Amino acid sequence: MVSSNYKGFVYLLHPTPELWTHVLPHRTQILYIADISFISTQLELKPGVKMIESGTGSGSFSHSIARTIAPTGKLYSFEYHEERANLAQKEFEEHGFGDIIKMHHRDVCKDGFQLKDEVNAVFLDLPAPWDAIASAKEAFKQDRTGKICCFSPCIEQVARSVAALEEHGFIDITMYECLIREHTVSPLQKVEFPTAIKEAKERRAQGLSTSENSSVKRKFGKDEPAPLPEEIEQTSNLMLVTKTLGETRGHTSYLTFATFLPPTASDVVSVTSNSDSN
């Protein structure tokens, strides 16, 4: 799109959940792409899935869920703060997700989800997720397995959530932490082992550090164009190496996952365990 003064261009991007995550109004702390993608995979989200999300917050994760489970899925989103719930509902409708996301203003820790035999997955982003696990168990479809995730900033929350999950018969309880590490790629010059030893001895004789071998650690200069991957592969004395930066960004939250077993499967597991013990 040409600008109004005809001196430049404006690029119009198709709206996506990823873009919305970067520009949305922050009513609460939000989930970003690293956590969103990992949670979506672990919860096995796909078109047609019915899911519970609590709380809604700023709606960052809600948009990604809606796109993933569309067009036949359903997201039941719960938010205890009335103003945030109303604003989220307005945004969902404006963005075309009104038919997929069903917004609820409710404190699920006190009043529960009031759903039974309905969903395939549950996501809890709550200060006390352990208070909602019993109600979440009732909401799962009772004839198949389901997945649950608790998003908790503190390890003490994780401990109480795990205890509640075990108490209510969930299995495969696992906690993850997503950390982003950037890798830099550089072309380095190869050197034969005998040559490296010879150069190290020469540097030692000169009183120089043997760990700074210029032929081994040579990098291309600032103004020197880096070769293309094809050129590097064709050059026998160059190779690509990677390294990570010294600092890693701090975590956002701990992700605790577990699997819901339907009552029939739970009975089978219980009988098997008793047989093994006898």
PDB file of C-alpha atoms in Angstrom:
ATOM      1  CA  MET A   1       0.000   0.000   0.000  1.00  0.00           C
ATOM      2  CA  VAL A   2       1.510   3.343  -1.092  1.00  0.00           C
ATOM      3  CA  SER A   3       1.684   6.051   1.584  1.00  0.00           C
ATOM      4  CA  SER A   4      -0.411   9.218   1.255  1.00  0.00           C
ATOM      5  CA  ASN A   5       2.602  11.359   0.229  1.00  0.00           C
ATOM      6  CA  TYR A   6       3.783   8.737  -2.313  1.00  0.00           C
ATOM      7  CA  LYS A   7       7.222   8.642  -0.675  1.00  0.00           C
ATOM      8  CA  GLY A   8       7.020   5.292   0.990  1.00  0.00           C
ATOM      9  CA  PHE A   9       5.006   2.152   1.604  1.00  0.00           C
ATOM     10  CA  VAL A  10       2.813   0.782   4.348  1.00  0.00           C
ATOM     11  CA  TYR A  11       2.765  -2.993   4.722  1.00  0.00           C
ATOM     12  CA  LEU A  12      -0.601  -4.433   5.743  1.00  0.00           C
ATOM     13  CA  LEU A  13      -0.275  -7.755   7.577  1.00  0.00           C
ATOM     14  CA  HIS A  14      -3.035 -10.314   7.872  1.00  0.00           C
ATOM     15  CA  PRO A  15      -4.050 -10.445  11.570  1.00  0.00           C
ATOM     16  CA  THR A  16      -2.832 -13.528  13.407  1.00  0.00           C
ATOM     17  CA  PRO A  17      -2.795 -14.590  17.080  1.00  0.00           C
ATOM     18  CA  GLU A  18       0.988 -14.060  17.064  1.00  0.00           C
ATOM     19  CA  LEU A  19       0.609 -10.435  15.999  1.00  0.00           C
ATOM     20  CA  TRP A  20      -2.199  -9.896  18.502  1.00  0.00           C
ATOM     21  CA  THR A  21       0.048 -11.207  21.296  1.00  0.00           C
ATOM     22  CA  HIS A  22       2.568  -8.465  20.470  1.00  0.00           C
ATOM     23  CA  VAL A  23       0.098  -5.560  20.333  1.00  0.00           C
ATOM     24  CA  LEU A  24      -2.786  -6.442  22.672  1.00  0.00           C
ATOM     25  CA  PRO A  25      -3.654  -4.190  25.635  1.00  0.00           C
ATOM     26  CA  HIS A  26      -2.046  -5.761  28.701  1.00  0.00           C
ATOM     27  CA  ARG A  27      -4.728  -6.149  31.338  1.00  0.00           C
ATOM     28  CA  THR A  28      -2.670  -8.933  32.965  1.00  0.00           C
ATOM     29  CA  GLN A  29       0.579 -10.794  32.399  1.00  0.00           C
ATOM     30  CA  ILE A  30       0.246 -12.784  29.177  1.00  0.00           C
ATOM     31  CA  LEU A  31       1.537 -15.965  27.566  1.00  0.00           C
ATOM     32  CA  TYR A  32       3.996 -15.621  24.692  1.00  0.00           C
ATOM     33  CA  ILE A  33       4.656 -17.831  21.700  1.00  0.00           C
ATOM     34  CA  ALA A  34       7.222 -20.159  23.316  1.00  0.00           C
ATOM     35  CA  ASP A  35       4.823 -21.237  26.076  1.00  0.00           C
ATOM     36  CA  ILE A  36       1.752 -21.114  23.823  1.00  0.00           C
ATOM     37  CA  SER A  37       3.203 -23.480  21.220  1.00  0.00           C
ATOM     38  CA  PHE A  38       4.504 -25.922  23.834  1.00  0.00           C
ATOM     39  CA  ILE A  39       1.213 -26.005  25.770  1.00  0.00           C
ATOM     40  CA  SER A  40      -0.820 -26.435  22.580  1.00  0.00           C
ATOM     41  CA  THR A  41       1.303 -29.429  21.619  1.00  0.00           C
ATOM     42  CA  GLN A  42       1.197 -31.076  25.044  1.00  0.00           C
ATOM     43  CA  LEU A  43      -2.582 -30.610  25.312  1.00  0.00           C
ATOM     44  CA  GLU A  44      -2.946 -32.174  21.849  1.00  0.00           C
ATOM     45  CA  LEU A  45      -5.044 -29.283  20.526  1.00  0.00           C
ATOM     46  CA  LYS A  46      -6.475 -29.665  17.026  1.00  0.00           C
ATOM     47  CA  PRO A  47      -9.640 -28.767  15.103  1.00  0.00           C
ATOM     48  CA  GLY A  48     -12.747 -29.982  16.892  1.00  0.00           C
ATOM     49  CA  VAL A  49     -11.296 -30.054  20.424  1.00  0.00           C
ATOM     50  CA  LYS A  50     -13.425 -28.695  23.273  1.00  0.00           C
ATOM     51  CA  MET A  51     -11.379 -26.992  25.952  1.00  0.00           C
ATOM     52  CA  ILE A  52     -11.548 -25.007  29.206  1.00  0.00           C
ATOM     53  CA  GLU A  53      -9.316 -21.989  29.848  1.00  0.00           C
ATOM     54  CA  SER A  54      -9.208 -20.195  33.206  1.00  0.00           C
ATOM     55  CA  GLY A  55      -8.419 -17.331  33.567  1.00  0.00           C
ATOM     56  CA  THR A  56      -8.792 -15.430  30.370  1.00  0.00           C
ATOM     57  CA  GLY A  57      -6.654 -12.446  31.341  1.00  0.00           C
ATOM     58  CA  SER A  58      -5.724 -10.383  28.276  1.00  0.00           C
ATOM     59  CA  GLY A  59      -6.778 -13.118  25.844  1.00  0.00           C
ATOM     60  CA  SER A  60      -3.368 -13.852  24.323  1.00  0.00           C
ATOM     61  CA  PHE A  61      -3.609 -17.634  24.633  1.00  0.00           C
ATOM     62  CA  SER A  62      -7.349 -17.572  23.885  1.00  0.00           C
ATOM     63  CA  HIS A  63      -6.735 -16.344  20.332  1.00  0.00           C
ATOM     64  CA  SER A  64      -4.196 -19.079  19.614  1.00  0.00           C
ATOM     65  CA  ILE A  65      -6.480 -21.750  21.043  1.00  0.00           C
ATOM     66  CA  ALA A  66      -9.425 -20.520  18.960  1.00  0.00           C
ATOM     67  CA  ARG A  67      -7.419 -20.653  15.743  1.00  0.00           C
ATOM     68  CA  THR A  68      -6.129 -24.156  16.543  1.00  0.00           C
ATOM     69  CA  ILE A  69      -9.484 -25.738  17.407  1.00  0.00           C
ATOM     70  CA  ALA A  70     -11.496 -23.926  14.694  1.00  0.00           C
ATOM     71  CA  PRO A  71     -13.870 -24.370  12.975  1.00  0.00           C
ATOM     72  CA  THR A  72     -15.739 -27.012  14.979  1.00  0.00           C
ATOM     73  CA  GLY A  73     -14.055 -26.743  18.391  1.00  0.00           C
ATOM     74  CA  LYS A  74     -15.246 -24.827  21.432  1.00  0.00           C
ATOM     75  CA  LEU A  75     -13.299 -22.842  24.047  1.00  0.00           C
ATOM     76  CA  TYR A  76     -14.970 -22.246  27.406  1.00  0.00           C
ATOM     77  CA  SER A  77     -13.034 -19.304  28.833  1.00  0.00           C
ATOM     78  CA  PHE A  78     -13.478 -18.258  32.488  1.00  0.00           C
ATOM     79  CA  GLU A  79     -12.434 -14.962  34.103  1.00  0.00           C
ATOM     80  CA  TYR A  80     -13.296 -13.923  37.677  1.00  0.00           C
ATOM     81  CA  HIS A  81     -12.716 -10.180  37.015  1.00  0.00           C
ATOM     82  CA  GLU A  82     -15.910  -8.793  35.459  1.00  0.00           C
ATOM     83  CA  GLU A  83     -14.357  -5.890  33.543  1.00  0.00           C
ATOM     84  CA  ARG A  84     -11.657  -8.102  32.018  1.00  0.00           C
ATOM     85  CA  ALA A  85     -14.284 -10.679  31.078  1.00  0.00           C
ATOM     86  CA  ASN A  86     -16.409  -8.060  29.292  1.00  0.00           C
ATOM     87  CA  LEU A  87     -13.448  -6.593  27.410  1.00  0.00           C
ATOM     88  CA  ALA A  88     -12.274 -10.045  26.339  1.00  0.00           C
ATOM     89  CA  GLN A  89     -15.753 -10.940  25.107  1.00  0.00           C
ATOM     90  CA  LYS A  90     -15.851  -7.769  23.003  1.00  0.00           C
ATOM     91  CA  GLU A  91     -12.436  -8.522  21.468  1.00  0.00           C
ATOM     92  CA  PHE A  92     -13.360 -12.125  20.672  1.00  0.00           C
ATOM     93  CA  GLU A  93     -16.462 -10.991  18.811  1.00  0.00           C
ATOM     94  CA  GLU A  94     -14.599  -8.231  16.930  1.00  0.00           C
ATOM     95  CA  HIS A  95     -11.913 -10.715  15.851  1.00  0.00           C
ATOM     96  CA  GLY A  96     -14.362 -13.289  14.541  1.00  0.00           C
ATOM     97  CA  PHE A  97     -14.086 -15.807  17.396  1.00  0.00           C
ATOM     98  CA  GLY A  98     -17.490 -15.185  18.926  1.00  0.00           C
ATOM     99  CA  ASP A  99     -18.837 -18.563  17.800  1.00  0.00           C
ATOM    100  CA  ILE A 100     -15.805 -20.509  19.036  1.00  0.00           C
ATOM    101  CA  ILE A 101     -15.107 -18.845  22.398  1.00  0.00           C
ATOM    102  CA  LYS A 102     -17.813 -18.884  25.045  1.00  0.00           C
ATOM    103  CA  MET A 103     -16.924 -16.330  27.715  1.00  0.00           C
ATOM    104  CA  HIS A 104     -17.893 -16.796  31.379  1.00  0.00           C
ATOM    105  CA  HIS A 105     -17.544 -14.393  34.313  1.00  0.00           C
ATOM    106  CA  ARG A 106     -17.046 -16.712  37.294  1.00  0.00           C
ATOM    107  CA  ASP A 107     -14.688 -17.562  40.147  1.00  0.00           C
ATOM    108  CA  VAL A 108     -14.111 -21.214  39.287  1.00  0.00           C
ATOM    109  CA  CYS A 109     -12.138 -21.879  42.468  1.00  0.00           C
ATOM    110  CA  LYS A 110     -15.317 -21.244  44.472  1.00  0.00           C
ATOM    111  CA  ASP A 111     -18.143 -22.020  42.030  1.00  0.00           C
ATOM    112  CA  GLY A 112     -16.510 -24.543  39.700  1.00  0.00           C
ATOM    113  CA  PHE A 113     -16.836 -24.754  35.921  1.00  0.00           C
ATOM    114  CA  GLN A 114     -20.386 -26.184  36.039  1.00  0.00           C
ATOM    115  CA  LEU A 115     -19.576 -28.415  33.066  1.00  0.00           C
ATOM    116  CA  LYS A 116     -19.766 -32.201  33.005  1.00  0.00           C
ATOM    117  CA  ASP A 117     -18.592 -34.737  30.439  1.00  0.00           C
ATOM    118  CA  GLU A 118     -17.808 -31.944  27.979  1.00  0.00           C
ATOM    119  CA  VAL A 119     -14.125 -31.160  27.252  1.00  0.00           C
ATOM    120  CA  ASN A 120     -10.917 -32.793  26.017  1.00  0.00           C
ATOM    121  CA  ALA A 121      -8.417 -30.405  27.624  1.00  0.00           C
ATOM    122  CA  VAL A 122      -8.121 -27.923  30.510  1.00  0.00           C
ATOM    123  CA  PHE A 123      -5.716 -25.018  31.009  1.00  0.00           C
ATOM    124  CA  LEU A 124      -5.501 -23.363  34.444  1.00  0.00           C
ATOM    125  CA  ASP A 125      -3.731 -20.015  34.836  1.00  0.00           C
ATOM    126  CA  LEU A 126      -4.879 -19.310  38.391  1.00  0.00           C
ATOM    127  CA  PRO A 127      -3.297 -18.282  41.697  1.00  0.00           C
ATOM    128  CA  ALA A 128      -4.642 -21.501  43.273  1.00  0.00           C
ATOM    129  CA  PRO A 129      -5.206 -24.028  40.452  1.00  0.00           C
ATOM    130  CA  TRP A 130      -5.490 -26.903  42.946  1.00  0.00           C
ATOM    131  CA  ASP A 131      -8.890 -25.527  44.022  1.00  0.00           C
ATOM    132  CA  ALA A 132     -10.241 -25.992  40.470  1.00  0.00           C
ATOM    133  CA  ILE A 133      -8.893 -29.471  39.724  1.00  0.00           C
ATOM    134  CA  ALA A 134     -11.867 -31.370  41.180  1.00  0.00           C
ATOM    135  CA  SER A 135     -14.298 -29.387  39.016  1.00  0.00           C
ATOM    136  CA  ALA A 136     -12.019 -29.797  36.001  1.00  0.00           C
ATOM    137  CA  LYS A 137     -12.089 -33.569  36.482  1.00  0.00           C
ATOM    138  CA  GLU A 138     -15.896 -33.547  36.193  1.00  0.00           C
ATOM    139  CA  ALA A 139     -15.718 -31.415  33.038  1.00  0.00           C
ATOM    140  CA  PHE A 140     -13.593 -33.944  31.126  1.00  0.00           C
ATOM    141  CA  LYS A 141     -15.346 -36.316  28.738  1.00  0.00           C
ATOM    142  CA  GLN A 142     -15.783 -39.429  30.831  1.00  0.00           C
ATOM    143  CA  ASP A 143     -15.275 -41.955  28.035  1.00  0.00           C
ATOM    144  CA  ARG A 144     -11.796 -40.923  26.904  1.00  0.00           C
ATOM    145  CA  THR A 145      -8.483 -39.573  28.185  1.00  0.00           C
ATOM    146  CA  GLY A 146      -7.875 -35.842  28.503  1.00  0.00           C
ATOM    147  CA  LYS A 147      -5.015 -33.433  29.176  1.00  0.00           C
ATOM    148  CA  ILE A 148      -4.650 -30.713  31.800  1.00  0.00           C
ATOM    149  CA  CYS A 149      -2.016 -27.982  32.269  1.00  0.00           C
ATOM    150  CA  CYS A 150      -1.412 -25.738  35.282  1.00  0.00           C
ATOM    151  CA  PHE A 151       0.534 -22.528  34.593  1.00  0.00           C
ATOM    152  CA  SER A 152       2.228 -21.422  37.827  1.00  0.00           C
ATOM    153  CA  PRO A 153       4.998 -18.859  38.467  1.00  0.00           C
ATOM    154  CA  CYS A 154       6.122 -20.353  41.813  1.00  0.00           C
ATOM    155  CA  ILE A 155       7.403 -23.826  42.629  1.00  0.00           C
ATOM    156  CA  GLU A 156       5.237 -23.882  45.775  1.00  0.00           C
ATOM    157  CA  GLN A 157       2.176 -23.649  43.528  1.00  0.00           C
ATOM    158  CA  VAL A 158       3.504 -26.551  41.484  1.00  0.00           C
ATOM    159  CA  ALA A 159       3.873 -28.707  44.608  1.00  0.00           C
ATOM    160  CA  ARG A 160       0.265 -28.107  45.700  1.00  0.00           C
ATOM    161  CA  SER A 161      -1.054 -28.631  42.162  1.00  0.00           C
ATOM    162  CA  VAL A 162       0.792 -31.949  41.853  1.00  0.00           C
ATOM    163  CA  ALA A 163      -0.625 -33.103  45.195  1.00  0.00           C
ATOM    164  CA  ALA A 164      -4.164 -32.228  44.052  1.00  0.00           C
ATOM    165  CA  LEU A 165      -3.685 -33.954  40.695  1.00  0.00           C
ATOM    166  CA  GLU A 166      -2.486 -37.130  42.396  1.00  0.00           C
ATOM    167  CA  GLU A 167      -5.370 -36.976  44.864  1.00  0.00           C
ATOM    168  CA  HIS A 168      -7.899 -36.862  42.025  1.00  0.00           C
ATOM    169  CA  GLY A 169      -6.377 -39.748  40.076  1.00  0.00           C
ATOM    170  CA  PHE A 170      -4.502 -37.953  37.297  1.00  0.00           C
ATOM    171  CA  ILE A 171      -1.477 -39.754  35.843  1.00  0.00           C
ATOM    172  CA  ASP A 172       1.685 -38.888  33.875  1.00  0.00           C
ATOM    173  CA  ILE A 173       2.226 -35.758  35.987  1.00  0.00           C
ATOM    174  CA  THR A 174       5.199 -33.834  34.598  1.00  0.00           C
ATOM    175  CA  MET A 175       6.511 -30.300  35.053  1.00  0.00           C
ATOM    176  CA  TYR A 176       8.383 -28.316  32.369  1.00  0.00           C
ATOM    177  CA  GLU A 177       9.990 -24.910  32.117  1.00  0.00           C
ATOM    178  CA  CYS A 178      10.428 -23.164  28.753  1.00  0.00           C
ATOM    179  CA  LEU A 179      13.614 -21.120  28.374  1.00  0.00           C
ATOM    180  CA  ILE A 180      14.669 -19.403  25.149  1.00  0.00           C
ATOM    181  CA  ARG A 181      18.323 -19.710  24.144  1.00  0.00           C
ATOM    182  CA  GLU A 182      19.646 -18.003  21.038  1.00  0.00           C
ATOM    183  CA  HIS A 183      22.352 -19.679  18.940  1.00  0.00           C
ATOM    184  CA  THR A 184      24.859 -17.757  16.847  1.00  0.00           C
ATOM    185  CA  VAL A 185      26.379 -19.465  13.815  1.00  0.00           C
ATOM    186  CA  SER A 186      29.906 -18.648  12.624  1.00  0.00           C
ATOM    187  CA  PRO A 187      32.246 -20.097   9.987  1.00  0.00           C
ATOM    188  CA  LEU A 188      35.589 -21.149  11.467  1.00  0.00           C
ATOM    189  CA  GLN A 189      38.759 -22.346   9.833  1.00  0.00           C
ATOM    190  CA  LYS A 190      39.687 -25.984  10.359  1.00  0.00           C
ATOM    191  CA  VAL A 191      43.176 -26.985  11.367  1.00  0.00           C
ATOM    192  CA  GLU A 192      44.914 -30.355  11.432  1.00  0.00           C
ATOM    193  CA  PHE A 193      45.770 -31.735  14.884  1.00  0.00           C
ATOM    194  CA  PRO A 194      49.570 -31.823  14.320  1.00  0.00           C
ATOM    195  CA  THR A 195      49.402 -28.220  13.060  1.00  0.00           C
ATOM    196  CA  ALA A 196      47.471 -27.139  16.144  1.00  0.00           C
ATOM    197  CA  ILE A 197      50.076 -28.729  18.452  1.00  0.00           C
ATOM    198  CA  LYS A 198      52.908 -27.063  16.542  1.00  0.00           C
ATOM    199  CA  GLU A 199      51.256 -23.641  16.710  1.00  0.00           C
ATOM    200  CA  ALA A 200      50.525 -24.096  20.427  1.00  0.00           C
ATOM    201  CA  LYS A 201      54.193 -24.883  21.129  1.00  0.00           C
ATOM    202  CA  GLU A 202      55.296 -21.848  19.125  1.00  0.00           C
ATOM    203  CA  ARG A 203      52.907 -19.586  21.047  1.00  0.00           C
ATOM    204  CA  ARG A 204      54.079 -21.038  24.350  1.00  0.00           C
ATOM    205  CA  ALA A 205      57.690 -20.383  23.363  1.00  0.00           C
ATOM    206  CA  GLN A 206      56.742 -16.767  22.641  1.00  0.00           C
ATOM    207  CA  GLY A 207      55.008 -16.457  26.017  1.00  0.00           C
ATOM    208  CA  LEU A 208      51.554 -16.206  24.435  1.00  0.00           C
ATOM    209  CA  SER A 209      48.362 -17.972  25.492  1.00  0.00           C
ATOM    210  CA  THR A 210      47.988 -21.357  23.834  1.00  0.00           C
ATOM    211  CA  SER A 211      44.176 -21.133  24.004  1.00  0.00           C
ATOM    212  CA  GLU A 212      43.975 -18.265  21.522  1.00  0.00           C
ATOM    213  CA  ASN A 213      45.016 -19.937  18.325  1.00  0.00           C
ATOM    214  CA  SER A 214      44.216 -17.575  15.499  1.00  0.00           C
ATOM    215  CA  SER A 215      44.077 -20.283  12.850  1.00  0.00           C
ATOM    216  CA  VAL A 216      41.557 -22.314  14.846  1.00  0.00           C
ATOM    217  CA  LYS A 217      39.341 -19.493  16.074  1.00  0.00           C
ATOM    218  CA  ARG A 218      39.546 -17.213  13.076  1.00  0.00           C
ATOM    219  CA  LYS A 219      36.255 -15.430  12.328  1.00  0.00           C
ATOM    220  CA  PHE A 220      35.462 -13.377   9.297  1.00  0.00           C
ATOM    221  CA  GLY A 221      36.085  -9.669   9.679  1.00  0.00           C
ATOM    222  CA  LYS A 222      33.337  -7.120  10.048  1.00  0.00           C
ATOM    223  CA  ASP A 223      33.534  -5.990   6.432  1.00  0.00           C
ATOM    224  CA  GLU A 224      34.307  -9.421   5.049  1.00  0.00           C
ATOM    225  CA  PRO A 225      31.218 -11.078   3.546  1.00  0.00           C
ATOM    226  CA  ALA A 226      30.326 -14.395   5.121  1.00  0.00           C
ATOM    227  CA  PRO A 227      30.295 -17.270   2.646  1.00  0.00           C
ATOM    228  CA  LEU A 228      27.085 -18.961   1.650  1.00  0.00           C
ATOM    229  CA  PRO A 229      26.374 -22.421   3.125  1.00  0.00           C
ATOM    230  CA  GLU A 230      27.041 -23.969  -0.281  1.00  0.00           C
ATOM    231  CA  GLU A 231      30.427 -22.261  -0.445  1.00  0.00           C
ATOM    232  CA  ILE A 232      31.330 -23.451   3.029  1.00  0.00           C
ATOM    233  CA  GLU A 233      30.428 -27.043   2.205  1.00  0.00           C
ATOM    234  CA  GLN A 234      32.651 -26.848  -0.852  1.00  0.00           C
ATOM    235  CA  THR A 235      35.553 -25.396   1.140  1.00  0.00           C
ATOM    236  CA  SER A 236      37.435 -28.137   2.937  1.00  0.00           C
ATOM    237  CA  ASN A 237      39.103 -25.839   5.494  1.00  0.00           C
ATOM    238  CA  LEU A 238      35.936 -24.143   6.797  1.00  0.00           C
ATOM    239  CA  MET A 239      33.161 -25.383   9.038  1.00  0.00           C
ATOM    240  CA  LEU A 240      30.065 -23.924  10.696  1.00  0.00           C
ATOM    241  CA  VAL A 241      29.938 -23.883  14.496  1.00  0.00           C
ATOM    242  CA  THR A 242      27.300 -22.614  16.907  1.00  0.00           C
ATOM    243  CA  LYS A 243      27.383 -21.235  20.403  1.00  0.00           C
ATOM    244  CA  THR A 244      24.803 -19.906  22.836  1.00  0.00           C
ATOM    245  CA  LEU A 245      24.848 -16.534  24.497  1.00  0.00           C
ATOM    246  CA  GLY A 246      26.125 -16.307  28.040  1.00  0.00           C
ATOM    247  CA  GLU A 247      22.763 -15.271  29.497  1.00  0.00           C
ATOM    248  CA  THR A 248      19.430 -17.073  29.284  1.00  0.00           C
ATOM    249  CA  ARG A 249      16.210 -15.180  29.887  1.00  0.00           C
ATOM    250  CA  GLY A 250      14.390 -15.996  33.107  1.00  0.00           C
ATOM    251  CA  HIS A 251      11.382 -18.261  33.105  1.00  0.00           C
ATOM    252  CA  THR A 252       7.786 -17.122  32.748  1.00  0.00           C
ATOM    253  CA  SER A 253       6.138 -19.950  34.687  1.00  0.00           C
ATOM    254  CA  TYR A 254       6.294 -23.648  35.406  1.00  0.00           C
ATOM    255  CA  LEU A 255       4.046 -25.827  33.242  1.00  0.00           C
ATOM    256  CA  THR A 256       2.580 -28.843  35.020  1.00  0.00           C
ATOM    257  CA  PHE A 257       0.870 -31.393  32.757  1.00  0.00           C
ATOM    258  CA  ALA A 258      -1.178 -34.458  33.642  1.00  0.00           C
ATOM    259  CA  THR A 259      -3.490 -36.977  31.974  1.00  0.00           C
ATOM    260  CA  PHE A 260      -7.098 -37.619  32.953  1.00  0.00           C
ATOM    261  CA  LEU A 261      -8.176 -41.268  32.890  1.00  0.00           C
ATOM    262  CA  PRO A 262     -11.852 -42.097  32.328  1.00  0.00           C
ATOM    263  CA  PRO A 263     -13.498 -44.021  35.206  1.00  0.00           C
ATOM    264  CA  THR A 264     -13.422 -47.347  33.345  1.00  0.00           C
ATOM    265  CA  ALA A 265      -9.691 -47.048  32.674  1.00  0.00           C
ATOM    266  CA  SER A 266      -9.054 -45.976  36.275  1.00  0.00           C
ATOM    267  CA  ASP A 267     -10.832 -49.113  37.519  1.00  0.00           C
ATOM    268  CA  VAL A 268      -8.668 -51.301  35.278  1.00  0.00           C
ATOM    269  CA  VAL A 269      -5.480 -49.614  36.529  1.00  0.00           C
ATOM    270  CA  SER A 270      -6.638 -50.031  40.130  1.00  0.00           C
ATOM    271  CA  VAL A 271      -7.408 -53.744  39.666  1.00  0.00           C
ATOM    272  CA  THR A 272      -4.050 -54.311  37.938  1.00  0.00           C
ATOM    273  CA  SER A 273      -2.179 -52.567  40.753  1.00  0.00           C
ATOM    274  CA  ASN A 274      -3.942 -54.660  43.386  1.00  0.00           C
ATOM    275  CA  SER A 275      -3.156 -57.860  41.476  1.00  0.00           C
ATOM    276  CA  ASP A 276       0.505 -56.930  41.246  1.00  0.00           C
ATOM    277  CA  SER A 277       0.691 -56.184  44.969  1.00  0.00           C
ATOM    278  CA  ASN A 278      -0.842 -59.555  45.806  1.00  0.00           C
TER     279      ASN A 278
END
